[in-house]
PDB file of C-alpha atoms in Angstrom:
ATOM      1  CA  MET A 785     -23.848  22.135   5.503  1.00  0.00           C
ATOM      2  CA  LEU A 786     -21.100  21.526   8.375  1.00  0.00           C
ATOM      3  CA  MET A 787     -21.221  17.913   7.597  1.00  0.00           C
ATOM      4  CA  ILE A 788     -21.193  18.471   3.562  1.00  0.00           C
ATOM      5  CA  SER A 789     -17.300  20.417   4.173  1.00  0.00           C
ATOM      6  CA  THR A 790     -16.342  18.463   6.158  1.00  0.00           C
ATOM      7  CA  PHE A 791     -16.928  15.368   3.592  1.00  0.00           C
ATOM      8  CA  PHE A 792     -15.495  17.109   1.428  1.00  0.00           C
ATOM      9  CA  VAL A 793     -12.310  18.101   3.030  1.00  0.00           C
ATOM     10  CA  LEU A 794     -11.765  14.101   3.957  1.00  0.00           C
ATOM     11  CA  GLY A 795     -12.431  13.532   0.657  1.00  0.00           C
ATOM     12  CA  VAL A 796      -9.840  15.743  -0.651  1.00  0.00           C
ATOM     13  CA  VAL A 797      -6.695  14.702   2.151  1.00  0.00           C
ATOM     14  CA  PHE A 798      -7.933  10.790   0.712  1.00  0.00           C
ATOM     15  CA  GLY A 799      -8.270  11.799  -2.604  1.00  0.00           C
ATOM     16  CA  SER A 800      -4.523  13.250  -2.187  1.00  0.00           C
ATOM     17  CA  PHE A 801      -3.897   9.563  -0.455  1.00  0.00           C
ATOM     18  CA  PHE A 802      -5.310   7.401  -3.263  1.00  0.00           C
ATOM     19  CA  HIS A 803      -3.265   9.442  -5.789  1.00  0.00           C
ATOM     20  CA  VAL A 804      -0.147   7.949  -4.072  1.00  0.00           C
ATOM     21  CA  ILE A 805      -1.676   4.409  -4.055  1.00  0.00           C
ATOM     22  CA  GLY A 806      -2.620   4.676  -7.717  1.00  0.00           C
ATOM     23  CA  GLN A 807       0.966   5.850  -8.753  1.00  0.00           C
ATOM     24  CA  ARG A 808       2.807   3.216  -6.323  1.00  0.00           C
ATOM     25  CA  VAL A 809       1.207   0.001  -6.689  1.00  0.00           C
ATOM     26  CA  PRO A 810       1.346  -0.614 -10.094  1.00  0.00           C
ATOM     27  CA  VAL A 811       5.158  -0.512  -9.834  1.00  0.00           C
ATOM     28  CA  ASN A 812       5.695  -2.168  -6.897  1.00  0.00           C
ATOM     29  CA  GLU A 813       6.139   0.017  -4.556  1.00  0.00           C
ATOM     30  CA  SER A 814       4.831   0.749  -0.795  1.00  0.00           C
ATOM     31  CA  PHE A 815       2.664   3.797   0.111  1.00  0.00           C
ATOM     32  CA  LEU A 816       2.847   3.407   3.346  1.00  0.00           C
ATOM     33  CA  VAL A 817       6.480   4.024   3.907  1.00  0.00           C
ATOM     34  CA  GLY A 818       8.700   6.696   2.370  1.00  0.00           C
ATOM     35  CA  ARG A 819       7.987  10.320   1.948  1.00  0.00           C
ATOM     36  CA  SER A 820       6.780  11.661  -1.603  1.00  0.00           C
ATOM     37  CA  ILE A 821       9.672  13.217  -3.815  1.00  0.00           C
ATOM     38  CA  CYS A 822       9.314  15.405  -7.124  1.00  0.00           C
ATOM     39  CA  ARG A 823       9.130  12.668 -10.337  1.00  0.00           C
ATOM     40  CA  HIS A 824      11.536  14.397 -11.821  1.00  0.00           C
ATOM     41  CA  CYS A 825      14.319  15.185  -9.849  1.00  0.00           C
ATOM     42  CA  GLU A 826      13.689  12.459  -6.748  1.00  0.00           C
ATOM     43  CA  ARG A 827      14.031  15.241  -4.183  1.00  0.00           C
ATOM     44  CA  THR A 828      12.194  14.707  -1.224  1.00  0.00           C
ATOM     45  CA  LEU A 829       9.104  16.668  -0.524  1.00  0.00           C
ATOM     46  CA  ASN A 830       8.538  18.923   2.561  1.00  0.00           C
ATOM     47  CA  TRP A 831       5.395  18.645   4.039  1.00  0.00           C
ATOM     48  CA  TYR A 832       4.078  22.432   2.682  1.00  0.00           C
ATOM     49  CA  GLU A 833       4.701  20.756  -0.369  1.00  0.00           C
ATOM     50  CA  LEU A 834       2.133  18.021   0.183  1.00  0.00           C
ATOM     51  CA  ILE A 835      -1.286  20.309   1.094  1.00  0.00           C
ATOM     52  CA  PRO A 836      -3.598  19.123  -0.675  1.00  0.00           C
ATOM     53  CA  VAL A 837      -4.589  21.669  -3.812  1.00  0.00           C
ATOM     54  CA  ALA A 838      -3.258  24.168  -1.741  1.00  0.00           C
ATOM     55  CA  SER A 839       0.490  23.494  -2.740  1.00  0.00           C
ATOM     56  CA  PHE A 840      -0.410  23.173  -6.288  1.00  0.00           C
ATOM     57  CA  VAL A 841      -1.611  26.911  -6.214  1.00  0.00           C
ATOM     58  CA  LEU A 842       1.186  28.623  -3.764  1.00  0.00           C
ATOM     59  CA  LEU A 843       4.187  26.682  -5.653  1.00  0.00           C
ATOM     60  CA  ARG A 844       2.059  27.996  -8.998  1.00  0.00           C
ATOM     61  CA  ARG A 845       2.274  24.208 -10.832  1.00  0.00           C
ATOM     62  CA  LYS A 846       6.202  23.706 -10.031  1.00  0.00           C
ATOM     63  CA  CYS A 847       8.094  22.060  -7.668  1.00  0.00           C
ATOM     64  CA  GLY A 848       9.704  23.995  -5.313  1.00  0.00           C
ATOM     65  CA  HIS A 849      13.216  22.696  -6.606  1.00  0.00           C
ATOM     66  CA  CYS A 850      13.406  21.963  -9.928  1.00  0.00           C
ATOM     67  CA  HIS A 851      11.200  24.318 -11.115  1.00  0.00           C
ATOM     68  CA  HIS A 852       9.283  21.087 -13.203  1.00  0.00           C
ATOM     69  CA  PRO A 853       5.519  21.114 -13.746  1.00  0.00           C
ATOM     70  CA  ILE A 854       3.327  19.055 -11.752  1.00  0.00           C
ATOM     71  CA  SER A 855       0.451  17.310 -13.322  1.00  0.00           C
ATOM     72  CA  TRP A 856      -2.877  18.667 -13.372  1.00  0.00           C
ATOM     73  CA  THR A 857      -4.133  15.348 -12.071  1.00  0.00           C
ATOM     74  CA  TYR A 858      -2.563  16.331  -8.371  1.00  0.00           C
ATOM     75  CA  PRO A 859      -5.287  18.633  -7.825  1.00  0.00           C
ATOM     76  CA  ILE A 860      -8.201  17.461 -10.397  1.00  0.00           C
ATOM     77  CA  ILE A 861      -7.751  13.752  -8.356  1.00  0.00           C
ATOM     78  CA  GLU A 862      -8.481  15.445  -4.926  1.00  0.00           C
ATOM     79  CA  LEU A 863     -11.304  17.941  -5.936  1.00  0.00           C
ATOM     80  CA  LEU A 864     -13.290  15.382  -7.401  1.00  0.00           C
ATOM     81  CA  THR A 865     -12.723  13.253  -4.473  1.00  0.00           C
ATOM     82  CA  GLY A 866     -13.628  15.734  -2.564  1.00  0.00           C
ATOM     83  CA  CYS A 867     -16.672  16.162  -4.623  1.00  0.00           C
ATOM     84  CA  LEU A 868     -17.695  12.771  -4.415  1.00  0.00           C
ATOM     85  CA  PHE A 869     -17.264  12.073  -0.759  1.00  0.00           C
ATOM     86  CA  ALA A 870     -19.739  15.145  -0.030  1.00  0.00           C
ATOM     87  CA  PHE A 871     -22.489  14.453  -2.775  1.00  0.00           C
ATOM     88  CA  SER A 872     -22.151  10.714  -1.654  1.00  0.00           C
ATOM     89  CA  TYR A 873     -23.278  11.795   2.376  1.00  0.00           C
ATOM     90  CA  GLN A 874     -25.639  14.299   0.734  1.00  0.00           C
ATOM     91  CA  HIS A 875     -27.451  11.781  -1.003  1.00  0.00           C
ATOM     92  CA  ILE A 876     -27.452   9.109   0.914  1.00  0.00           C
ATOM     93  CA  GLY A 877     -27.054  10.381   4.850  1.00  0.00           C
ATOM     94  CA  PHE A 878     -25.114   8.794   7.477  1.00  0.00           C
ATOM     95  CA  ASN A 879     -25.651   4.489   7.337  1.00  0.00           C
ATOM     96  CA  LEU A 880     -23.377   1.688   6.248  1.00  0.00           C
ATOM     97  CA  GLU A 881     -25.034   2.425   2.671  1.00  0.00           C
ATOM     98  CA  LEU A 882     -22.849   5.783   3.037  1.00  0.00           C
ATOM     99  CA  LEU A 883     -19.639   3.491   3.851  1.00  0.00           C
ATOM    100  CA  SER A 884     -19.722   1.348   0.690  1.00  0.00           C
ATOM    101  CA  ALA A 885     -20.579   4.358  -1.727  1.00  0.00           C
ATOM    102  CA  LEU A 886     -17.421   5.984  -0.227  1.00  0.00           C
ATOM    103  CA  LEU A 887     -15.463   2.169  -0.830  1.00  0.00           C
ATOM    104  CA  LEU A 888     -16.618   2.544  -4.073  1.00  0.00           C
ATOM    105  CA  VAL A 889     -15.590   6.181  -4.839  1.00  0.00           C
ATOM    106  CA  SER A 890     -12.410   5.177  -3.335  1.00  0.00           C
ATOM    107  CA  LEU A 891     -11.639   1.684  -5.292  1.00  0.00           C
ATOM    108  CA  LEU A 892     -12.739   4.126  -8.790  1.00  0.00           C
ATOM    109  CA  ILE A 893      -9.978   7.378  -8.075  1.00  0.00           C
ATOM    110  CA  ILE A 894      -7.076   4.523  -7.543  1.00  0.00           C
ATOM    111  CA  VAL A 895      -7.924   2.694 -10.682  1.00  0.00           C
ATOM    112  CA  LEU A 896      -8.448   6.030 -12.521  1.00  0.00           C
ATOM    113  CA  VAL A 897      -4.759   7.307 -11.374  1.00  0.00           C
ATOM    114  CA  SER A 898      -3.368   3.713 -12.348  1.00  0.00           C
ATOM    115  CA  ASP A 899      -5.079   3.334 -15.592  1.00  0.00           C
ATOM    116  CA  LEU A 900      -4.539   7.087 -16.733  1.00  0.00           C
ATOM    117  CA  GLN A 901      -0.480   6.974 -15.436  1.00  0.00           C
ATOM    118  CA  TYR A 902       0.203   3.234 -16.680  1.00  0.00           C
ATOM    119  CA  MET A 903      -3.117   2.066 -18.679  1.00  0.00           C
ATOM    120  CA  LEU A 904      -2.859  -0.777 -15.853  1.00  0.00           C
ATOM    121  CA  ILE A 905      -5.539  -1.945 -12.943  1.00  0.00           C
ATOM    122  CA  PRO A 906      -3.787  -3.926 -10.153  1.00  0.00           C
ATOM    123  CA  ASN A 907      -5.127  -7.003  -9.210  1.00  0.00           C
ATOM    124  CA  SER A 908      -4.414  -6.525  -5.795  1.00  0.00           C
ATOM    125  CA  ILE A 909      -6.614  -3.251  -5.549  1.00  0.00           C
ATOM    126  CA  LEU A 910      -9.691  -5.533  -6.523  1.00  0.00           C
ATOM    127  CA  PHE A 911      -8.401  -7.877  -4.314  1.00  0.00           C
ATOM    128  CA  TYR A 912      -8.600  -6.229  -0.987  1.00  0.00           C
ATOM    129  CA  PHE A 913     -11.544  -3.813  -2.116  1.00  0.00           C
ATOM    130  CA  LEU A 914     -13.364  -7.375  -3.034  1.00  0.00           C
ATOM    131  CA  LEU A 915     -12.611  -8.624   0.544  1.00  0.00           C
ATOM    132  CA  LEU A 916     -13.859  -5.014   1.724  1.00  0.00           C
ATOM    133  CA  PHE A 917     -16.945  -4.702  -0.032  1.00  0.00           C
ATOM    134  CA  ILE A 918     -17.921  -8.501   1.048  1.00  0.00           C
ATOM    135  CA  PHE A 919     -16.775  -8.209   4.591  1.00  0.00           C
ATOM    136  CA  LEU A 920     -19.485  -4.380   3.905  1.00  0.00           C
ATOM    137  CA  GLN A 921     -21.814  -6.951   2.411  1.00  0.00           C
ATOM    138  CA  MET A 922     -22.619  -9.059   5.385  1.00  0.00           C
ATOM    139  CA  GLN A 923     -23.143  -5.750   7.573  1.00  0.00           C
ATOM    140  CA  ILE A 924     -26.264  -5.345   5.177  1.00  0.00           C
ATOM    141  CA  THR A 925     -28.297  -7.929   5.753  1.00  0.00           C
ATOM    142  CA  HIS A 926     -31.007  -6.546   3.899  1.00  0.00           C
ATOM    143  CA  ILE A 927     -29.659  -7.010   0.579  1.00  0.00           C
ATOM    144  CA  SER A 928     -29.800 -10.397  -1.076  1.00  0.00           C
ATOM    145  CA  ILE A 929     -26.441 -11.200  -1.504  1.00  0.00           C
ATOM    146  CA  TRP A 930     -26.745 -13.558  -4.761  1.00  0.00           C
ATOM    147  CA  ASN A 931     -27.987 -10.378  -6.240  1.00  0.00           C
ATOM    148  CA  ASN A 932     -24.068  -9.419  -5.488  1.00  0.00           C
ATOM    149  CA  ILE A 933     -22.495 -12.755  -6.650  1.00  0.00           C
ATOM    150  CA  LEU A 934     -25.016 -13.415 -10.213  1.00  0.00           C
ATOM    151  CA  GLY A 935     -23.868  -9.362 -10.900  1.00  0.00           C
ATOM    152  CA  GLY A 936     -20.371 -10.310 -10.521  1.00  0.00           C
ATOM    153  CA  ILE A 937     -20.498 -12.979 -12.989  1.00  0.00           C
ATOM    154  CA  THR A 938     -22.130 -11.120 -15.521  1.00  0.00           C
ATOM    155  CA  GLY A 939     -20.099  -8.094 -15.341  1.00  0.00           C
ATOM    156  CA  PHE A 940     -17.064 -10.111 -15.208  1.00  0.00           C
ATOM    157  CA  ALA A 941     -18.654 -12.385 -17.982  1.00  0.00           C
ATOM    158  CA  ILE A 942     -19.714  -9.562 -20.600  1.00  0.00           C
ATOM    159  CA  ILE A 943     -16.180  -7.419 -20.691  1.00  0.00           C
ATOM    160  CA  ALA A 944     -14.974 -11.259 -21.383  1.00  0.00           C
ATOM    161  CA  VAL A 945     -17.017 -12.125 -24.396  1.00  0.00           C
ATOM    162  CA  ILE A 946     -16.147  -8.529 -25.647  1.00  0.00           C
ATOM    163  CA  ILE A 947     -12.504  -9.347 -25.370  1.00  0.00           C
ATOM    164  CA  LEU A 948     -12.993 -12.254 -27.250  1.00  0.00           C
ATOM    165  CA  LEU A 949     -14.737 -10.560 -30.166  1.00  0.00           C
ATOM    166  CA  SER A 950     -12.626  -7.414 -30.347  1.00  0.00           C
ATOM    167  CA  GLN A 951     -10.020  -9.598 -30.222  1.00  0.00           C
ATOM    168  CA  GLY A 952      -8.271  -6.903 -27.361  1.00  0.00           C
ATOM    169  CA  GLY A 953     -10.826  -4.335 -27.114  1.00  0.00           C
ATOM    170  CA  MET A 954     -10.743  -4.266 -23.932  1.00  0.00           C
ATOM    171  CA  GLY A 955      -8.310  -5.930 -21.102  1.00  0.00           C
ATOM    172  CA  GLY A 956      -8.029  -8.040 -18.594  1.00  0.00           C
ATOM    173  CA  GLY A 957      -8.176  -5.508 -16.071  1.00  0.00           C
ATOM    174  CA  ASP A 958     -11.117  -3.903 -16.993  1.00  0.00           C
ATOM    175  CA  MET A 959     -12.802  -7.684 -17.467  1.00  0.00           C
ATOM    176  CA  LYS A 960     -11.710  -7.915 -13.506  1.00  0.00           C
ATOM    177  CA  LEU A 961     -12.897  -4.525 -12.468  1.00  0.00           C
ATOM    178  CA  PHE A 962     -16.610  -5.103 -13.969  1.00  0.00           C
ATOM    179  CA  GLY A 963     -16.663  -8.066 -12.137  1.00  0.00           C
ATOM    180  CA  LEU A 964     -15.987  -6.374  -9.087  1.00  0.00           C
ATOM    181  CA  LEU A 965     -18.365  -3.691 -10.154  1.00  0.00           C
ATOM    182  CA  GLY A 966     -21.214  -5.957 -10.667  1.00  0.00           C
ATOM    183  CA  PHE A 967     -20.108  -7.551  -7.098  1.00  0.00           C
ATOM    184  CA  ILE A 968     -20.899  -4.166  -6.078  1.00  0.00           C
ATOM    185  CA  LEU A 969     -24.029  -3.004  -8.163  1.00  0.00           C
ATOM    186  CA  GLY A 970     -25.994  -6.371  -9.075  1.00  0.00           C
ATOM    187  CA  ILE A 971     -27.152  -7.387 -12.333  1.00  0.00           C
ATOM    188  CA  LYS A 972     -29.002  -4.336 -13.647  1.00  0.00           C
ATOM    189  CA  LYS A 973     -26.885  -1.589 -11.883  1.00  0.00           C
ATOM    190  CA  VAL A 974     -23.374  -2.924 -13.786  1.00  0.00           C
ATOM    191  CA  LEU A 975     -25.409  -3.576 -17.161  1.00  0.00           C
ATOM    192  CA  PHE A 976     -27.039   0.370 -16.518  1.00  0.00           C
ATOM    193  CA  ALA A 977     -23.097   1.120 -15.522  1.00  0.00           C
ATOM    194  CA  LEU A 978     -21.599  -1.293 -18.606  1.00  0.00           C
ATOM    195  CA  PHE A 979     -24.229   0.928 -21.461  1.00  0.00           C
ATOM    196  CA  LEU A 980     -22.947   4.274 -19.936  1.00  0.00           C
ATOM    197  CA  SER A 981     -19.213   3.388 -20.076  1.00  0.00           C
ATOM    198  CA  SER A 982     -19.712   2.204 -23.344  1.00  0.00           C
ATOM    199  CA  ILE A 983     -21.480   5.339 -25.132  1.00  0.00           C
ATOM    200  CA  ILE A 984     -19.595   8.016 -23.306  1.00  0.00           C
ATOM    201  CA  GLY A 985     -16.162   6.351 -24.401  1.00  0.00           C
ATOM    202  CA  ALA A 986     -17.247   6.124 -27.863  1.00  0.00           C
ATOM    203  CA  ILE A 987     -18.983   9.582 -27.920  1.00  0.00           C
ATOM    204  CA  ILE A 988     -15.606  10.728 -26.584  1.00  0.00           C
ATOM    205  CA  GLY A 989     -13.494   8.699 -28.327  1.00  0.00           C
ATOM    206  CA  THR A 990     -14.641  10.021 -31.885  1.00  0.00           C
ATOM    207  CA  GLY A 991     -14.162  13.016 -30.617  1.00  0.00           C
ATOM    208  CA  TYR A 992     -10.615  12.647 -30.289  1.00  0.00           C
ATOM    209  CA  LEU A 993     -10.651  11.027 -33.744  1.00  0.00           C
ATOM    210  CA  LEU A 994     -12.395  14.067 -35.393  1.00  0.00           C
ATOM    211  CA  LEU A 995      -9.624  16.351 -33.773  1.00  0.00           C
ATOM    212  CA  ALA A 996      -6.807  14.358 -34.872  1.00  0.00           C
ATOM    213  CA  LYS A 997      -6.211  13.860 -31.200  1.00  0.00           C
ATOM    214  CA  ILE A 998      -5.624  10.112 -31.441  1.00  0.00           C
ATOM    215  CA  GLU A 999      -4.955   7.666 -34.273  1.00  0.00           C
ATOM    216  CA  LEU A1000      -7.308   4.721 -35.168  1.00  0.00           C
ATOM    217  CA  LYS A1001      -6.172   2.167 -33.142  1.00  0.00           C
ATOM    218  CA  GLU A1002      -4.238   3.956 -31.078  1.00  0.00           C
ATOM    219  CA  PRO A1003      -5.344   2.279 -27.031  1.00  0.00           C
ATOM    220  CA  ILE A1004      -6.997   4.691 -24.840  1.00  0.00           C
ATOM    221  CA  PRO A1005      -7.317   4.189 -21.131  1.00  0.00           C
ATOM    222  CA  PHE A1006     -11.330   3.326 -20.402  1.00  0.00           C
ATOM    223  CA  SER A1007     -11.074   4.371 -16.546  1.00  0.00           C
ATOM    224  CA  PRO A1008     -12.816   7.944 -16.681  1.00  0.00           C
ATOM    225  CA  PHE A1009     -15.710   6.646 -19.069  1.00  0.00           C
ATOM    226  CA  ILE A1010     -15.955   3.494 -16.445  1.00  0.00           C
ATOM    227  CA  VAL A1011     -15.708   6.409 -13.397  1.00  0.00           C
ATOM    228  CA  ILE A1012     -18.791   8.565 -14.891  1.00  0.00           C
ATOM    229  CA  GLY A1013     -20.871   5.580 -15.808  1.00  0.00           C
ATOM    230  CA  THR A1014     -20.451   3.477 -12.688  1.00  0.00           C
ATOM    231  CA  MET A1015     -21.216   6.519 -10.312  1.00  0.00           C
ATOM    232  CA  ILE A1016     -23.805   7.500 -12.214  1.00  0.00           C
ATOM    233  CA  SER A1017     -25.778   4.114 -12.104  1.00  0.00           C
ATOM    234  CA  PHE A1018     -24.676   3.744  -8.184  1.00  0.00           C
ATOM    235  CA  TYR A1019     -26.884   7.410  -7.498  1.00  0.00           C
ATOM    236  CA  TYR A1020     -29.484   7.141 -10.179  1.00  0.00           C
ATOM    237  CA  GLY A1021     -29.665   3.830 -11.508  1.00  0.00           C
ATOM    238  CA  ASP A1022     -33.065   2.965  -9.947  1.00  0.00           C
ATOM    239  CA  MET A1023     -34.604   5.911 -11.142  1.00  0.00           C
ATOM    240  CA  PHE A1024     -33.488   5.485 -14.591  1.00  0.00           C
ATOM    241  CA  LEU A1025     -34.592   1.596 -14.720  1.00  0.00           C
ATOM    242  CA  ASN A1026     -37.793   2.479 -13.071  1.00  0.00           C
ATOM    243  CA  TRP A1027     -38.336   4.827 -15.889  1.00  0.00           C
ATOM    244  CA  TYR A1028     -37.047   3.184 -18.869  1.00  0.00           C
ATOM    245  CA  GLY A1029     -39.186   0.238 -17.356  1.00  0.00           C
ATOM    246  CA  SER A1030     -42.785   1.950 -17.175  1.00  0.00           C
ATOM    247  CA  PHE A1031     -42.307   2.699 -20.783  1.00  0.00           C
ATOM    248  CA  LEU A1032     -42.512  -1.606 -20.706  1.00  0.00           C
ATOM    249  CA  ARG A1033     -45.614  -2.118 -19.105  1.00  0.00           C
TER     250      ARG A1033
END
């Protein structure tokens, strides 16, 4: 229980950092230098205004200077990252595959923030995570690299075909992201992740249309559905695929 709590706290702290990366990288701002500021009044924030989750509660969701409302995405992202870090440790244990899970969570959280705020998935983020996963893959010698390479090609190619057929129904960022996810997950799991993401996106998108929350051709960020589909596939993909395969025998 102590280790699970530790990973939860680490996730909350890293989630706050990932939020900064997702906000700054798409607009070419450095996330390594410069203090955080209020996006409304541009005042530099004090240390006690930067405590993950706690500051949001203590400040009653308002900037301490201009009293402009603070977005709910801050505590949601921090708590989501904490939960995913803790679950990853509980599900996998302490080994190299846990590092792979934490890197995947980190990638998806940064992409989620960026896509929600700018509807953009930066190439630089995908490139740096690709290098990290290639290095990690070299350390996990019992897994074939060819499954990763073919998975990357498959994920990239399928989204490319969807873009061509739908004339822009998905973006180039989604295509490159699924290429990276295919490298991480392998062929079967990336196909399962794409299937789940599409189903979840269709259900939620239809719900928004019925509730008149969006217009018919209004673009919506696809990353929240990708996060859900990918995490389910990563943790439970083998179980679902084996269950499905048992019906085909």
